[in-house]
């Protein structure tokens, strides 16, 4: 199975700040990488697919990048509703696997 | 509007089985698969299995083979997941999600399953 490793595991930031978090795959996955946002007590929601494509309805302050083994998720100008846990997931090979998540907290 | 609605919370004793349902509306059920994903307390997301909405084909995580059964009723656009021989390690929130081939694009609200004697 492909292992997905996210860093950092938690991150503190202020409203209006720009943040970046990363996801590393244990082998090359091309751009078959998705990002999900999970607010406390809620189900995950698809944010970005194919490493950099924004899911319909997701604000443009979210962006994703990378290919191969190293990927990033950037949020420019943090809004209060952005404080959540972000998980990456590879769809390159069976079985699909997730990272352990990065929890974004308010500073 | 695409919606995925799961059955309610369950409390089970060790050794028992649990069945979770996942009712979908707003799209052609046969055009997509449904995945089952769980999240233990304080842990990350764990993929359990997938069932095709078209022909009922199944893929399962090796971790759950022999303990999981997935099924689908196309007449009601509902998927089901049964997990047997429950232990306390199976205490988790169980999610179903629509599978778009490249991503899980619509998720159910989650079903809390608690295993306790």
PDB file of C-alpha atoms in Angstrom, chain B residues 14-114:
ATOM      1  CA  UNK B  14     -18.230  -7.326  21.214  1.00  0.00           C
ATOM      2  CA  UNK B  15     -18.749 -10.180  18.794  1.00  0.00           C
ATOM      3  CA  UNK B  16     -21.911  -8.712  17.310  1.00  0.00           C
ATOM      4  CA  UNK B  17     -22.492  -7.400  13.792  1.00  0.00           C
ATOM      5  CA  UNK B  18     -23.566  -3.962  12.595  1.00  0.00           C
ATOM      6  CA  UNK B  19     -25.199  -2.893   9.363  1.00  0.00           C
ATOM      7  CA  UNK B  20     -25.023   0.683   8.127  1.00  0.00           C
ATOM      8  CA  UNK B  21     -27.152   1.956   5.270  1.00  0.00           C
ATOM      9  CA  UNK B  22     -26.409   4.769   2.841  1.00  0.00           C
ATOM     10  CA  UNK B  23     -29.338   6.190   0.868  1.00  0.00           C
ATOM     11  CA  UNK B  24     -28.542   8.346  -2.123  1.00  0.00           C
ATOM     12  CA  UNK B  25     -30.666  10.827  -4.053  1.00  0.00           C
ATOM     13  CA  UNK B  26     -30.167  13.348  -6.814  1.00  0.00           C
ATOM     14  CA  UNK B  27     -28.148  11.273  -9.264  1.00  0.00           C
ATOM     15  CA  UNK B  28     -28.253   7.987 -11.169  1.00  0.00           C
ATOM     16  CA  UNK B  29     -27.050   5.434  -8.620  1.00  0.00           C
ATOM     17  CA  UNK B  30     -25.776   3.140 -11.363  1.00  0.00           C
ATOM     18  CA  UNK B  31     -23.358   5.789 -12.655  1.00  0.00           C
ATOM     19  CA  UNK B  32     -21.151   5.778  -9.536  1.00  0.00           C
ATOM     20  CA  UNK B  33     -19.714   3.493  -6.904  1.00  0.00           C
ATOM     21  CA  UNK B  34     -20.003   3.894  -3.157  1.00  0.00           C
ATOM     22  CA  UNK B  35     -17.038   3.659  -0.808  1.00  0.00           C
ATOM     23  CA  UNK B  36     -17.032   2.924   2.895  1.00  0.00           C
ATOM     24  CA  UNK B  37     -14.494   4.806   5.014  1.00  0.00           C
ATOM     25  CA  UNK B  38     -14.144   4.876   8.771  1.00  0.00           C
ATOM     26  CA  UNK B  39     -12.526   7.143  11.334  1.00  0.00           C
ATOM     27  CA  UNK B  40     -11.641   5.873  14.797  1.00  0.00           C
ATOM     28  CA  UNK B  41     -11.607   8.426  17.628  1.00  0.00           C
ATOM     29  CA  UNK B  42      -8.747  10.879  17.128  1.00  0.00           C
ATOM     30  CA  UNK B  43      -7.481   8.972  14.098  1.00  0.00           C
ATOM     31  CA  UNK B  44      -7.259   9.492  10.362  1.00  0.00           C
ATOM     32  CA  UNK B  45      -9.540   8.183   7.646  1.00  0.00           C
ATOM     33  CA  UNK B  46      -9.349   4.489   6.733  1.00  0.00           C
ATOM     34  CA  UNK B  47     -10.754   3.096   3.494  1.00  0.00           C
ATOM     35  CA  UNK B  48     -12.730  -0.106   3.938  1.00  0.00           C
ATOM     36  CA  UNK B  49     -14.230  -1.027   0.589  1.00  0.00           C
ATOM     37  CA  UNK B  50     -16.117  -0.074  -2.589  1.00  0.00           C
ATOM     38  CA  UNK B  51     -19.204  -1.347  -4.352  1.00  0.00           C
ATOM     39  CA  UNK B  52     -20.215  -0.537  -7.889  1.00  0.00           C
ATOM     40  CA  UNK B  53     -23.634   1.038  -8.279  1.00  0.00           C
ATOM     41  CA  UNK B  54     -23.740  -0.421 -11.794  1.00  0.00           C
ATOM     42  CA  UNK B  55     -23.131  -4.137 -11.315  1.00  0.00           C
ATOM     43  CA  UNK B  56     -22.458  -4.741  -7.623  1.00  0.00           C
ATOM     44  CA  UNK B  57     -18.764  -5.496  -8.114  1.00  0.00           C
ATOM     45  CA  UNK B  58     -16.825  -5.169  -4.890  1.00  0.00           C
ATOM     46  CA  UNK B  59     -13.326  -4.253  -3.770  1.00  0.00           C
ATOM     47  CA  UNK B  60     -12.345  -4.679  -0.134  1.00  0.00           C
ATOM     48  CA  UNK B  61      -9.459  -3.671   2.064  1.00  0.00           C
ATOM     49  CA  UNK B  62      -7.463  -6.716   3.123  1.00  0.00           C
ATOM     50  CA  UNK B  63      -7.871  -5.535   6.707  1.00  0.00           C
ATOM     51  CA  UNK B  64     -11.591  -6.298   6.611  1.00  0.00           C
ATOM     52  CA  UNK B  65     -11.767  -9.294   4.293  1.00  0.00           C
ATOM     53  CA  UNK B  66     -13.885 -12.015   5.832  1.00  0.00           C
ATOM     54  CA  UNK B  67     -15.627  -9.560   8.180  1.00  0.00           C
ATOM     55  CA  UNK B  68     -17.245  -7.096   5.778  1.00  0.00           C
ATOM     56  CA  UNK B  69     -20.156  -7.478   3.396  1.00  0.00           C
ATOM     57  CA  UNK B  70     -21.225  -4.710   1.074  1.00  0.00           C
ATOM     58  CA  UNK B  71     -24.409  -4.691  -0.958  1.00  0.00           C
ATOM     59  CA  UNK B  72     -26.523  -2.304  -2.978  1.00  0.00           C
ATOM     60  CA  UNK B  73     -30.211  -2.016  -3.769  1.00  0.00           C
ATOM     61  CA  UNK B  74     -30.537  -0.162  -7.052  1.00  0.00           C
ATOM     62  CA  UNK B  75     -34.338   0.073  -6.661  1.00  0.00           C
ATOM     63  CA  UNK B  76     -33.882   2.360  -3.649  1.00  0.00           C
ATOM     64  CA  UNK B  77     -30.418   3.737  -4.535  1.00  0.00           C
ATOM     65  CA  UNK B  78     -29.163   2.504  -1.189  1.00  0.00           C
ATOM     66  CA  UNK B  79     -25.868   0.865  -0.268  1.00  0.00           C
ATOM     67  CA  UNK B  80     -25.293  -1.277   2.792  1.00  0.00           C
ATOM     68  CA  UNK B  81     -22.226  -2.278   4.775  1.00  0.00           C
ATOM     69  CA  UNK B  82     -22.206  -5.036   7.357  1.00  0.00           C
ATOM     70  CA  UNK B  83     -19.229  -5.548   9.665  1.00  0.00           C
ATOM     71  CA  UNK B  84     -19.112  -8.724  11.751  1.00  0.00           C
ATOM     72  CA  UNK B  85     -17.233  -9.961  14.816  1.00  0.00           C
ATOM     73  CA  UNK B  86     -16.977  -6.465  16.253  1.00  0.00           C
ATOM     74  CA  UNK B  87     -14.328  -5.545  18.818  1.00  0.00           C
ATOM     75  CA  UNK B  88     -13.683  -2.307  20.672  1.00  0.00           C
ATOM     76  CA  UNK B  89     -11.213  -1.420  17.905  1.00  0.00           C
ATOM     77  CA  UNK B  90     -14.177  -1.089  15.548  1.00  0.00           C
ATOM     78  CA  UNK B  91     -15.571   1.840  17.537  1.00  0.00           C
ATOM     79  CA  UNK B  92     -15.530   4.605  14.945  1.00  0.00           C
ATOM     80  CA  UNK B  93     -17.546   6.885  12.716  1.00  0.00           C
ATOM     81  CA  UNK B  94     -18.407   5.072   9.510  1.00  0.00           C
ATOM     82  CA  UNK B  95     -18.870   7.116   6.354  1.00  0.00           C
ATOM     83  CA  UNK B  96     -20.121   6.253   2.922  1.00  0.00           C
ATOM     84  CA  UNK B  97     -19.092   8.432   0.004  1.00  0.00           C
ATOM     85  CA  UNK B  98     -19.887   8.637  -3.681  1.00  0.00           C
ATOM     86  CA  UNK B  99     -16.941   7.492  -5.778  1.00  0.00           C
ATOM     87  CA  UNK B 100     -16.206   9.616  -8.832  1.00  0.00           C
ATOM     88  CA  UNK B 101     -13.322   7.293  -9.840  1.00  0.00           C
ATOM     89  CA  UNK B 102     -10.762   9.956  -9.043  1.00  0.00           C
ATOM     90  CA  UNK B 103     -12.118  11.162  -5.694  1.00  0.00           C
ATOM     91  CA  UNK B 104     -14.821  10.772  -3.056  1.00  0.00           C
ATOM     92  CA  UNK B 105     -16.962  13.739  -3.967  1.00  0.00           C
ATOM     93  CA  UNK B 106     -20.101  13.519  -1.810  1.00  0.00           C
ATOM     94  CA  UNK B 107     -20.061  12.099   1.718  1.00  0.00           C
ATOM     95  CA  UNK B 108     -22.749  10.915   4.064  1.00  0.00           C
ATOM     96  CA  UNK B 109     -23.064  12.521   7.473  1.00  0.00           C
ATOM     97  CA  UNK B 110     -21.435   9.557   9.213  1.00  0.00           C
ATOM     98  CA  UNK B 111     -22.736   6.804  11.473  1.00  0.00           C
ATOM     99  CA  UNK B 112     -21.270   6.439  14.963  1.00  0.00           C
ATOM    100  CA  UNK B 113     -20.723   2.806  15.894  1.00  0.00           C
ATOM    101  CA  UNK B 114     -19.789   2.117  19.494  1.00  0.00           C
TER     102      UNK B 114
END
